[in-house]
Every structure is written in structure tokens, then in C-alpha cells.
Amino acid sequence: MAETFACSFEATEQSARSCILAVMEGLRDIDLPADRAGDVQIALTEAVNNVVEHAYADTSNGEIRIQCDLSSDLLKIRIIDTGPPLPKGELPAGQPADISGPLETLPEGGFGWYLIRQLTCKLHYERQAGSNLLSLFFEMPSKPVS
């Protein structure tokens, strides 16, 4: 049986940090396997920070909602915001950054979508009724039968 919970918060860096910690606590409470928690937290943090930094860059107020559904083999996290749609209505490709040059020439950002794609088993984005809906999917390891 799937376990679910949701939360919403103001789209600020401080509120995002607090909500991500609350989401991770909630996921642990509904039996998120410890060996998946780190990957989930990294991907969730990257995705939420993108919403705060880009979807609400031109406004001082906005809300982000997070919905989590954990079943025995899959975790689905949906992030919902009312910022502008993604360019071309598509998720960024998330190519690995070229890190072959000198340290001082490396980009400050651009690693997030690559990380998100590496840590999830599936991503889905859609624009619906003025909202962005981003779903992150994580495979859950099978629990050994005792």
C-alpha cells in the first residue's frame, strides 16, 4: 500500500531548506530506505532550488507544493509551482559539464539537471492549468523477505 503526504511553502531559499528537511523526515517516517535517502535529498534539493531561483526569480512571492507517494518499489515526488513554464515546455537536457579546464573557468551552475537525471529513474514535466508539475521517480530496493 502506498504512503502519501504533502507540504507547501513560500518560495524562498530559507523556506525551501526547511521544507526539504521536513519532506526527508516525513519520508523516513513512512519507511524510505536509508540507502536511498541521500540520492532523494540531492535530487529534491536541486529541483526545488531551480523552482525558487528560476520560476519565481521575478517575484517576491510564490508557493511551492510537494506531494510524495511511496510504494514498495517506487517513490514519486511531485513539485508544483505557478511560475512561468519551462522554455519550450521541456525539461533541460542535463548534460554533464565540461570540467577539463582550469578551476577558475568552471561554471558556477549547470550541474543540477545532470544530477537529477542521474539520481532518478524517470522524470516527467507538464504544464497544467497555469501550474508546472515536475515529477521525480525513484526506484526503491526490494526488502529482503524474512
C-alpha atoms as one frame of an Amber mdcrd trajectory, in Angstrom:
protein
   0.000   0.000   0.000   1.310   3.451  -0.893   2.071   6.008   1.788   1.487
   9.660   0.892   1.985  13.099   2.328   2.272  16.671   1.083   3.528  20.069
   2.173   3.638  23.589   0.797   5.914  26.524   1.483   6.840  30.031   0.411
   9.327  30.029  -2.477  12.348  31.359  -0.595  15.714  29.714  -0.028  15.172
  29.516   3.726  11.662  28.061   3.442  12.890  25.614   0.793  15.613  24.312
   3.120  13.144  23.864   5.969  10.585  22.107   3.775  13.165  19.772   2.196
  14.268  18.707   5.679  10.611  18.189   6.651  10.000  16.137   3.488  13.020
  13.951   4.204  11.827  13.450   7.788   8.367  12.556   6.506   9.837  10.082
   4.015  11.862   8.423   6.766   8.681   8.208   8.850   6.962   6.287   6.040
   9.918   3.925   5.615  12.057   5.434   2.865  15.042   3.067   2.763  18.083
   4.750   4.321  20.279   3.807   1.362  18.059   5.904  -0.968  17.656   8.963
   1.270  20.846  10.713   0.129  20.011  10.422  -3.577  16.443  11.571  -2.983
  17.557  14.572  -0.927  20.118  15.697  -3.530  17.667  15.445  -6.440  14.831
  17.068  -4.484  17.077  19.917  -3.336  18.309  20.590  -6.873  14.775  20.574
  -8.288  13.312  22.805  -5.563  16.224  25.251  -5.791  15.596  25.519  -9.545
  11.991  26.491  -8.852  12.998  29.093  -6.250  15.778  30.561  -8.423  14.103
  30.444 -11.841  10.320  30.038 -11.663   9.982  32.784  -9.073  13.039  34.874
  -9.970  10.954  37.926 -10.891   8.554  37.887  -7.962   8.831  38.228  -4.218
   6.034  35.784  -3.520   5.234  32.338  -4.725   4.292  28.969  -3.360   5.729
  25.525  -3.954   3.859  22.330  -3.124   5.475  18.934  -2.763   3.494  15.691
  -2.874   5.154  12.369  -2.035   3.854   8.875  -2.776   5.941   5.931  -1.575
   5.040   2.381  -2.553   7.060  -0.779  -2.055   9.005  -0.307  -5.280   8.700
   3.380  -6.267   8.855   6.854  -4.756   7.150   9.623  -6.709   7.749  13.221
  -5.679   5.705  15.884  -7.449   6.796  19.520  -7.230   4.129  22.059  -8.186
   4.594  25.784  -8.787   2.787  28.586 -10.626   5.840  30.230 -12.147   6.326
  30.585 -15.905   6.539  27.352 -17.915   9.888  25.797 -18.724  11.400  27.014
 -22.010   9.858  25.103 -24.931   7.773  23.233 -22.329  10.604  20.744 -21.877
  12.991  19.702 -19.137  16.614  20.761 -19.665  18.810  18.059 -21.200  21.109
  17.858 -18.196  24.376  17.222 -19.974  27.477  16.737 -17.823  29.523  19.931
 -17.542  32.959  20.069 -19.131  35.351  20.127 -16.182  38.555  19.734 -18.175
  39.634  23.387 -17.972  41.194  25.378 -15.154  39.217  25.534 -11.929  38.576
  29.279 -12.209  36.862  28.805 -15.597  34.371  26.193 -14.407  30.732  27.289
 -14.444  29.113  28.055 -11.100  25.963  26.178 -12.020  24.673  23.848 -14.670
  25.212  20.581 -12.831  21.733  20.302 -11.291  19.717  18.750 -14.112  22.511
  16.293 -14.835  22.466  15.202 -11.174  18.679  14.974 -11.100  18.670  12.792
 -14.219  21.388  10.534 -12.807  19.646  10.040  -9.453  16.095   9.403 -10.680
  14.746   6.527 -12.759  12.240   8.781 -14.536  11.270  12.450 -14.807   8.035
  13.928 -16.067   7.117  17.581 -16.645   3.839  19.071 -17.720   2.113  22.425
 -17.631  -1.455  22.141 -16.400  -3.977  24.863 -15.522  -1.263  27.513 -15.067
   0.975  25.291 -12.937   4.251  23.484 -13.541   4.137  19.858 -12.429   7.512
  18.168 -12.148   7.530  14.530 -11.063  10.685  12.784  -9.871  10.593   8.983
  -9.725  12.985   6.845  -7.675  13.169   3.060  -7.710  13.088   1.559  -4.241
  15.142  -1.516  -3.429  13.230  -4.664  -2.626  13.158  -5.502   1.044  14.513
  -8.945   1.860  11.881 -11.482   2.835  12.399 -12.693   6.399
